[in-house]
CSV table of C-alpha atoms in Angstrom, one decimal:
chain,number,residue,atom,x,y,z
A,1,MET,CA,123.0,-2.7,135.8
A,2,TYR,CA,123.5,-0.1,133.0
A,3,SER,CA,126.3,-0.3,130.6
A,4,GLN,CA,128.6,2.7,130.1
A,5,GLU,CA,127.1,2.8,126.5
A,6,SER,CA,123.6,3.2,128.0
A,7,ILE,CA,124.7,5.9,130.4
A,8,GLU,CA,126.4,7.8,127.5
A,9,SER,CA,123.2,7.4,125.4
A,10,LEU,CA,121.1,8.9,128.2
A,11,LYS,CA,123.5,11.9,128.5
A,12,LYS,CA,123.4,12.5,124.8
A,13,SER,CA,119.6,12.3,124.8
A,14,LEU,CA,119.3,14.9,127.6
A,15,ARG,CA,121.7,17.2,125.8
A,16,ALA,CA,119.6,16.8,122.6
A,17,GLY,CA,116.2,17.0,124.3
A,18,ALA,CA,115.2,13.8,122.4
A,19,PRO,CA,115.9,10.1,122.9
A,20,LYS,CA,118.9,8.5,121.1
A,21,SER,CA,117.6,5.0,121.7
A,22,GLY,CA,114.4,3.4,122.7
A,23,PRO,CA,112.7,2.8,126.1
A,24,ARG,CA,114.5,0.4,128.5
A,25,TYR,CA,111.4,-0.2,130.6
A,26,VAL,CA,108.2,-1.2,128.9
A,27,TYR,CA,104.8,-1.8,130.7
A,28,VAL,CA,102.1,-3.5,128.7
A,29,PHE,CA,98.4,-3.5,129.6
A,30,PRO,CA,97.1,-6.4,127.4
A,31,VAL,CA,93.6,-5.8,128.7
A,32,SER,CA,91.9,-3.1,130.8
A,33,VAL,CA,89.6,-5.4,132.7
A,34,CYS,CA,90.1,-7.6,135.7
A,35,ASN,CA,88.4,-10.6,137.4
A,36,LEU,CA,89.1,-9.3,140.9
A,37,GLU,CA,87.6,-6.2,142.5
A,38,CYS,CA,90.2,-5.1,145.1
A,39,ASN,CA,88.9,-2.3,147.2
A,40,PHE,CA,92.0,-0.2,146.7
A,41,CYS,CA,92.1,-0.5,142.9
A,42,PRO,CA,90.9,2.6,141.0
A,43,GLN,CA,89.5,0.4,138.2
A,44,PHE,CA,87.0,-0.9,140.7
A,45,ALA,CA,87.2,1.4,143.7
A,46,VAL,CA,86.5,4.1,141.2
A,47,THR,CA,84.1,2.4,138.8
A,48,GLU,CA,82.2,4.0,135.9
A,49,ASP,CA,79.0,3.8,138.0
A,50,ASP,CA,80.3,5.8,140.9
A,51,ALA,CA,82.7,8.1,139.0
A,52,GLN,CA,80.0,10.6,138.2
A,53,ASP,CA,78.9,10.8,141.9
A,54,LYS,CA,82.4,11.3,143.1
A,55,GLY,CA,83.6,13.5,140.3
A,56,LEU,CA,86.2,11.0,139.3
A,57,GLU,CA,87.3,9.2,136.2
A,58,PRO,CA,88.1,5.5,135.9
A,59,PHE,CA,91.8,4.7,135.8
A,60,TYR,CA,91.8,3.5,132.2
A,61,GLU,CA,88.8,3.1,129.9
A,62,VAL,CA,87.3,-0.3,130.8
A,63,GLY,CA,86.7,-3.1,128.3
A,64,ASN,CA,89.7,-2.7,125.9
A,65,LYS,CA,92.0,-5.5,124.6
A,66,LEU,CA,95.2,-5.0,122.6
A,67,PRO,CA,95.0,-6.7,119.2
A,68,ASP,CA,97.9,-9.2,118.7
A,69,ASP,CA,99.3,-7.5,115.5
A,70,VAL,CA,99.3,-4.0,117.1
A,71,LEU,CA,101.3,-5.1,120.1
A,72,LEU,CA,103.7,-7.4,118.3
A,73,ARG,CA,104.5,-4.7,115.8
A,74,ALA,CA,105.1,-2.2,118.6
A,75,LEU,CA,107.4,-4.7,120.5
A,76,ASP,CA,109.4,-5.2,117.3
A,77,GLU,CA,109.8,-1.4,116.9
A,78,ILE,CA,110.9,-1.0,120.5
A,79,PHE,CA,113.6,-3.6,120.1
A,80,ASP,CA,114.7,-2.1,116.9
A,81,LEU,CA,115.2,1.2,118.7
A,82,GLY,CA,117.7,-0.3,121.2
A,83,PRO,CA,118.3,-2.7,124.1
A,84,VAL,CA,115.4,-3.3,126.5
A,85,LYS,CA,115.9,-4.1,130.1
A,86,GLU,CA,112.4,-5.1,131.2
A,87,VAL,CA,109.0,-5.8,129.7
A,88,LEU,CA,106.3,-6.1,132.3
A,89,PHE,CA,102.8,-7.3,131.5
A,90,VAL,CA,100.4,-5.7,134.0
A,91,GLY,CA,96.8,-4.8,134.2
A,92,GLY,CA,93.9,-5.2,134.6
A,93,GLU,CA,94.4,-8.9,134.5
A,94,PRO,CA,96.9,-9.9,131.8
A,95,LEU,CA,95.8,-13.6,131.9
A,96,LEU,CA,92.5,-12.5,130.3
A,97,HIS,CA,94.3,-12.0,127.0
A,98,LYS,CA,94.5,-15.3,125.1
A,99,SER,CA,97.8,-14.3,123.4
A,100,LEU,CA,99.8,-13.3,126.5
A,101,ASP,CA,102.2,-16.2,126.1
A,102,ARG,CA,102.7,-15.2,122.5
A,103,PHE,CA,103.7,-11.7,123.5
A,104,ILE,CA,106.2,-13.0,126.1
A,105,ALA,CA,107.7,-15.4,123.6
A,106,ARG,CA,108.2,-12.5,121.1
A,107,VAL,CA,110.1,-10.5,123.7
A,108,LYS,CA,112.3,-13.6,124.3
A,109,GLU,CA,112.8,-14.1,120.6
A,110,ARG,CA,114.1,-10.5,120.3
A,111,SER,CA,116.3,-10.7,123.4
A,112,LYS,CA,116.9,-13.5,125.9
A,113,GLU,CA,118.5,-11.0,128.2
A,114,THR,CA,115.4,-8.8,128.6
A,115,PHE,CA,113.6,-9.5,131.9
A,116,THR,CA,109.9,-10.4,131.5
A,117,ALA,CA,107.3,-10.6,134.2
A,118,VAL,CA,103.5,-11.1,134.5
A,119,PHE,CA,101.6,-9.4,137.3
A,120,THR,CA,98.4,-11.3,137.9
A,121,GLY,CA,95.7,-11.5,140.6
A,122,GLY,CA,96.0,-15.3,140.3
A,123,VAL,CA,92.4,-16.3,139.6
A,124,LEU,CA,93.3,-17.8,136.2
A,125,LEU,CA,96.8,-18.9,137.1
A,126,GLY,CA,95.9,-22.6,137.2
A,127,ARG,CA,94.8,-22.5,133.6
A,128,TRP,CA,97.9,-20.6,132.5
A,129,ASN,CA,100.8,-22.3,134.5
A,130,GLU,CA,102.1,-24.5,131.7
A,131,ARG,CA,101.7,-21.9,129.0
A,132,LEU,CA,103.6,-19.3,131.1
A,133,LEU,CA,106.4,-21.7,131.8
A,134,LYS,CA,106.7,-22.5,128.1
A,135,SER,CA,106.7,-18.8,127.2
A,136,GLY,CA,110.0,-18.3,129.0
A,137,VAL,CA,108.7,-15.6,131.4
A,138,ASP,CA,111.2,-14.7,134.1
A,139,MET,CA,108.9,-13.9,136.9
A,140,ILE,CA,105.3,-14.4,137.9
A,141,SER,CA,104.0,-11.9,140.4
A,142,VAL,CA,100.7,-12.8,142.2
A,143,SER,CA,99.0,-9.8,143.7
A,144,ILE,CA,97.1,-11.9,146.3
A,145,ASN,CA,97.0,-9.2,149.0
A,146,ALA,CA,96.3,-11.6,151.8
A,147,ALA,CA,97.7,-14.5,153.8
A,148,THR,CA,94.3,-15.8,154.8
A,149,GLU,CA,90.9,-16.1,153.2
A,150,GLU,CA,89.4,-13.7,155.8
A,151,THR,CA,91.7,-10.9,154.8
A,152,PHE,CA,91.3,-11.8,151.1
A,153,LEU,CA,87.5,-11.3,151.4
A,154,LYS,CA,88.0,-7.9,153.1
A,155,VAL,CA,90.1,-6.8,150.1
A,156,ASN,CA,87.7,-8.4,147.6
A,157,PRO,CA,84.3,-8.2,149.3
A,158,LYS,CA,82.5,-9.2,146.1
A,159,LYS,CA,84.4,-12.4,145.5
A,160,LYS,CA,82.9,-15.7,146.6
A,161,PRO,CA,84.5,-17.7,149.5
A,162,GLY,CA,86.9,-20.3,148.1
A,163,THR,CA,88.5,-17.9,145.5
A,164,PHE,CA,91.5,-17.5,147.8
A,165,GLY,CA,91.9,-21.3,148.1
A,166,GLU,CA,91.8,-21.6,144.3
A,167,ILE,CA,94.6,-19.1,143.9
A,168,VAL,CA,96.7,-20.9,146.6
A,169,ARG,CA,96.2,-24.2,144.9
A,170,ALA,CA,97.3,-22.7,141.5
A,171,ILE,CA,100.5,-21.4,143.2
A,172,GLY,CA,101.1,-24.9,144.5
A,173,GLU,CA,100.7,-26.3,141.0
A,174,LEU,CA,103.0,-23.7,139.6
A,175,ASN,CA,105.6,-24.8,142.2
A,176,GLU,CA,105.4,-28.4,141.1
A,177,LEU,CA,105.9,-27.4,137.5
A,178,ARG,CA,108.9,-25.2,138.2
A,179,SER,CA,110.6,-27.6,140.6
A,180,GLY,CA,113.3,-28.2,138.0
A,181,GLY,CA,113.7,-24.5,137.3
A,182,GLY,CA,111.6,-21.8,135.8
A,183,PRO,CA,110.3,-18.3,136.7
A,184,ALA,CA,110.7,-16.7,140.0
A,185,LEU,CA,107.6,-16.3,142.1
A,186,ARG,CA,106.8,-12.9,143.7
A,187,LEU,CA,103.8,-12.4,146.1
A,188,SER,CA,102.6,-8.9,146.8
A,189,THR,CA,100.1,-7.2,149.0
A,190,VAL,CA,99.0,-3.5,149.2
A,191,ILE,CA,99.4,-1.9,152.5
A,192,THR,CA,95.9,-0.9,153.7
A,193,LYS,CA,94.2,-0.9,157.1
A,194,ASP,CA,93.1,-4.5,156.4
A,195,THR,CA,96.6,-5.8,155.7
A,196,VAL,CA,99.0,-3.5,157.6
A,197,LEU,CA,99.3,-5.7,160.7
A,198,GLU,CA,99.8,-9.0,158.8
A,199,ALA,CA,103.4,-8.4,157.6
A,200,ARG,CA,104.9,-11.4,159.4
A,201,GLU,CA,102.0,-13.7,158.5
A,202,PHE,CA,102.2,-12.6,154.9
A,203,ALA,CA,106.0,-13.2,154.8
A,204,ARG,CA,105.5,-16.7,156.4
A,205,PHE,CA,102.8,-17.4,153.8
A,206,ALA,CA,105.1,-16.4,151.0
A,207,LYS,CA,108.0,-18.5,152.3
A,208,GLU,CA,105.7,-21.5,152.5
A,209,LYS,CA,104.6,-20.9,148.9
A,210,ARG,CA,108.3,-20.8,147.8
A,211,ALA,CA,108.2,-17.2,146.8
A,212,SER,CA,111.6,-15.5,146.3
A,213,ILE,CA,110.3,-12.0,146.6
A,214,VAL,CA,107.7,-10.5,149.0
A,215,SER,CA,106.5,-7.0,148.1
A,216,PHE,CA,104.5,-4.7,150.4
A,217,MET,CA,103.1,-2.1,148.1
A,218,PRO,CA,102.4,1.4,149.5
A,219,LEU,CA,98.7,2.4,149.1
A,220,MET,CA,98.0,4.8,146.3
A,221,ARG,CA,95.3,7.4,147.0
A,222,TYR,CA,94.9,8.5,143.4
A,223,SER,CA,94.3,11.9,144.8
A,224,ASN,CA,94.0,15.1,142.9
A,225,GLU,CA,91.8,18.2,143.1
A,226,LYS,CA,88.8,16.1,142.0
A,227,ASN,CA,88.9,13.2,144.5
A,228,GLU,CA,90.8,14.2,147.6
A,229,GLY,CA,90.0,11.8,150.3
A,230,ALA,CA,88.1,9.3,148.2
A,231,PHE,CA,90.3,6.4,149.5
A,232,ASP,CA,91.1,7.7,153.0
A,233,HIS,CA,89.0,4.9,154.5
A,234,LEU,CA,91.7,2.4,153.5
A,235,ILE,CA,94.7,4.3,155.0
A,236,PRO,CA,96.4,2.7,158.0
A,237,SER,CA,96.9,4.7,161.1
A,238,GLU,CA,100.3,6.1,161.8
A,239,ALA,CA,100.7,3.8,164.8
A,240,ASP,CA,99.8,0.7,162.7
A,241,PHE,CA,102.2,1.7,159.9
A,242,ALA,CA,105.0,2.3,162.4
A,243,GLU,CA,104.4,-1.2,163.8
A,244,PHE,CA,104.4,-2.5,160.3
A,245,SER,CA,107.7,-0.8,159.5
A,246,SER,CA,109.3,-2.2,162.6
A,247,GLU,CA,108.1,-5.7,161.8
A,248,VAL,CA,109.4,-5.5,158.2
A,249,ALA,CA,112.8,-4.4,159.5
A,250,SER,CA,112.9,-7.4,161.8
A,251,LEU,CA,111.7,-9.7,159.0
A,252,ARG,CA,114.4,-8.6,156.5
A,253,ALA,CA,117.2,-9.9,158.6
A,254,ASP,CA,115.7,-13.4,158.8
A,255,ALA,CA,114.5,-13.3,155.2
A,256,GLU,CA,117.9,-12.7,153.8
A,257,ARG,CA,119.3,-15.8,155.4
A,258,ALA,CA,116.4,-17.8,154.0
A,259,GLY,CA,116.9,-16.4,150.5
A,260,LEU,CA,113.8,-14.3,150.6
A,261,CYS,CA,113.8,-10.7,149.4
A,262,ILE,CA,111.4,-8.3,151.2
A,263,GLU,CA,110.7,-5.1,149.4
A,264,VAL,CA,108.6,-2.0,150.1
A,265,PRO,CA,108.8,-0.1,146.7
A,266,GLY,CA,108.7,3.6,146.5
A,267,THR,CA,108.5,6.2,149.3
A,268,ALA,CA,105.8,5.9,151.9
A,269,SER,CA,104.2,8.5,154.1
A,270,LYS,CA,103.8,8.1,157.8
A,271,THR,CA,100.6,6.1,157.1
A,272,GLY,CA,102.0,3.9,154.3
A,273,CYS,CA,100.7,5.8,151.3
A,274,LEU,CA,102.8,6.3,148.2
A,275,ASP,CA,104.1,9.9,148.4
A,276,THR,CA,106.8,11.2,146.1
A,277,ALA,CA,106.0,14.9,146.2
A,278,ALA,CA,109.0,15.8,148.3
A,279,TYR,CA,111.3,13.8,146.1
A,280,TYR,CA,110.3,15.6,142.9
A,281,SER,CA,110.6,19.0,144.6
A,282,LYS,CA,114.3,18.3,144.5
A,283,SER,CA,114.9,15.9,141.6
A,284,PRO,CA,114.1,16.1,137.9
A,285,CYS,CA,112.2,13.3,136.2
A,286,LEU,CA,114.1,11.4,133.5
A,287,VAL,CA,111.7,8.5,132.9
A,288,GLY,CA,110.5,10.0,129.6
A,289,TYR,CA,113.9,8.8,128.2
A,290,ALA,CA,113.6,5.3,129.6
A,291,VAL,CA,110.0,4.3,130.2
A,292,THR,CA,106.9,3.7,128.1
A,293,LEU,CA,103.5,2.2,128.9
A,294,ILE,CA,101.2,0.7,126.2
A,295,GLY,CA,97.5,0.7,127.2
A,296,ALA,CA,94.9,-1.9,126.2
A,297,ASP,CA,93.3,0.7,123.9
A,298,GLY,CA,96.6,1.1,122.0
A,299,GLY,CA,97.4,4.4,123.8
A,300,VAL,CA,101.0,5.1,124.6
A,301,TYR,CA,101.7,6.7,128.0
A,302,PRO,CA,105.0,8.4,128.9
A,303,CYS,CA,105.0,6.9,132.4
A,304,CYS,CA,102.9,4.9,134.9
A,305,SER,CA,101.5,8.1,136.5
A,306,ALA,CA,100.2,9.7,133.3
A,307,ARG,CA,96.4,9.7,133.1
A,308,LYS,CA,96.2,10.5,129.4
A,309,SER,CA,98.0,8.9,126.4
A,310,ILE,CA,100.1,11.0,124.1
A,311,GLY,CA,99.6,8.9,121.0
A,312,ASN,CA,97.8,5.7,119.9
A,313,LEU,CA,99.2,2.7,118.1
A,314,HIS,CA,96.1,2.4,116.0
A,315,GLU,CA,97.0,5.7,114.4
A,316,LYS,CA,100.8,6.0,114.5
A,317,SER,CA,103.8,3.7,114.8
A,318,PHE,CA,105.5,3.4,118.2
A,319,THR,CA,108.6,5.1,116.8
A,320,GLU,CA,106.6,8.1,115.6
A,321,ILE,CA,105.1,8.5,119.1
A,322,TRP,CA,108.4,7.9,120.9
A,323,ARG,CA,110.2,10.5,118.9
A,324,GLY,CA,107.3,12.8,118.4
A,325,PRO,CA,106.6,16.3,119.8
A,326,ALA,CA,104.2,15.2,122.5
A,327,TYR,CA,106.7,12.7,124.1
A,328,ASN,CA,109.5,15.3,123.8
A,329,GLY,CA,107.2,17.9,125.4
A,330,PHE,CA,106.6,15.6,128.4
A,331,ARG,CA,110.4,15.0,128.7
A,332,ASP,CA,111.0,18.8,128.8
A,333,GLU,CA,108.3,19.4,131.3
A,334,ALA,CA,109.5,16.6,133.5
A,335,LEU,CA,112.9,18.2,133.9
A,336,LEU,CA,111.2,21.2,135.4
A,337,LEU,CA,109.6,19.4,138.4
A,338,PRO,CA,112.1,20.8,141.0
A,339,THR,CA,111.0,24.3,140.0
A,340,GLY,CA,107.5,23.6,141.2
A,341,HIS,CA,106.2,23.0,137.6
A,342,LYS,CA,103.2,20.6,137.4
A,343,ILE,CA,102.5,18.5,134.4
A,344,ASP,CA,98.8,18.3,133.4
A,345,ASP,CA,97.3,14.8,133.9
A,346,VAL,CA,100.4,13.3,135.4
A,347,TRP,CA,100.3,12.4,139.1
A,348,CYS,CA,103.9,12.9,140.1
A,349,HIS,CA,103.0,13.0,143.8
A,350,GLU,CA,102.3,9.3,143.5
A,351,CYS,CA,105.0,8.2,141.1
A,352,GLN,CA,105.1,4.5,140.4
A,353,ASP,CA,108.4,5.0,138.4
A,354,TYR,CA,110.1,6.6,141.4
A,355,GLU,CA,112.8,3.9,141.8
A,356,ILE,CA,113.6,3.9,138.0
A,357,ASN,CA,114.0,7.7,138.1
A,358,SER,CA,116.1,7.5,141.2
A,359,ARG,CA,118.5,5.1,139.6
A,360,LEU,CA,118.7,7.2,136.4
A,361,ASN,CA,119.5,10.3,138.4
A,362,ASP,CA,122.1,8.4,140.4
A,363,LEU,CA,123.8,7.3,137.2
A,364,LEU,CA,124.2,10.8,136.0
A,365,HIS,CA,125.7,12.1,139.3
């Protein structure tokens, strides 16, 4: 929920064309590498090896890791700018950064009310369970993308058999540790041709593993003029996605009674792909006043769909970047989306911040 003070701050920021407080939603990529190779992930589906052949670019430059002092300083600056609603540690695989629990603890030192979450593939979860619980993290989200090893190996064809079982055991160990309380557990799967007809099985699996949230994530095609169709082989058929949607609607009624939240974030096309083009043909984007993403190379991105950073923490302070001309330029351009304006290097047609922006627009109207 937003306080009236936050709403008024947003209104003042819009009138001024510059933020009057800091970001409320912070995404952190502690590292840019991952120990899974999911077939839908641009970091591996579009690798540096095949990028040249397909005319593509990797999602983020591979091989970077945020230095502790750089991120801790940025987090302190962000909290000095104003209240923060969420700090989410994503990736890549955030558990590959040895100081992840230190980062979470710093957030909690600055504000116990700020929601924190780690989004992991789960391969290293067994080694991290105790440290994560001690850090005070509010949610652990495991992107397992399967309810069976067979499906897991379809999504991760280069992983050895048994990896799925190791992740499942780590989830069980986590549940033992959090039996007296602790972080919420979220299990997620991306909707592809390999997973689309397993909604009920995945929900059952999540319930068995004591998850409180099940997330079916629309597939992102990462499509632009360079790579149209590069991920089409993963797209479910319209018939299969219709069956999935019907199944999820049925599951939700039972899940609510069992205390399980089932979510399908964003807006999906008829085949389950993330598609926000129609939304932004009518609605301005306000996320530049509320969202920031810190990349593993120190780059600061104005939203989750921006492909290029607009400043770097190795060169400038976060405050300088947040209040600087590049960020303000993005904010101005984002308000023009309903006019048909397109922002260079920002994929608004596949917006991962759609739900945040929708809430912000609702607050103003």
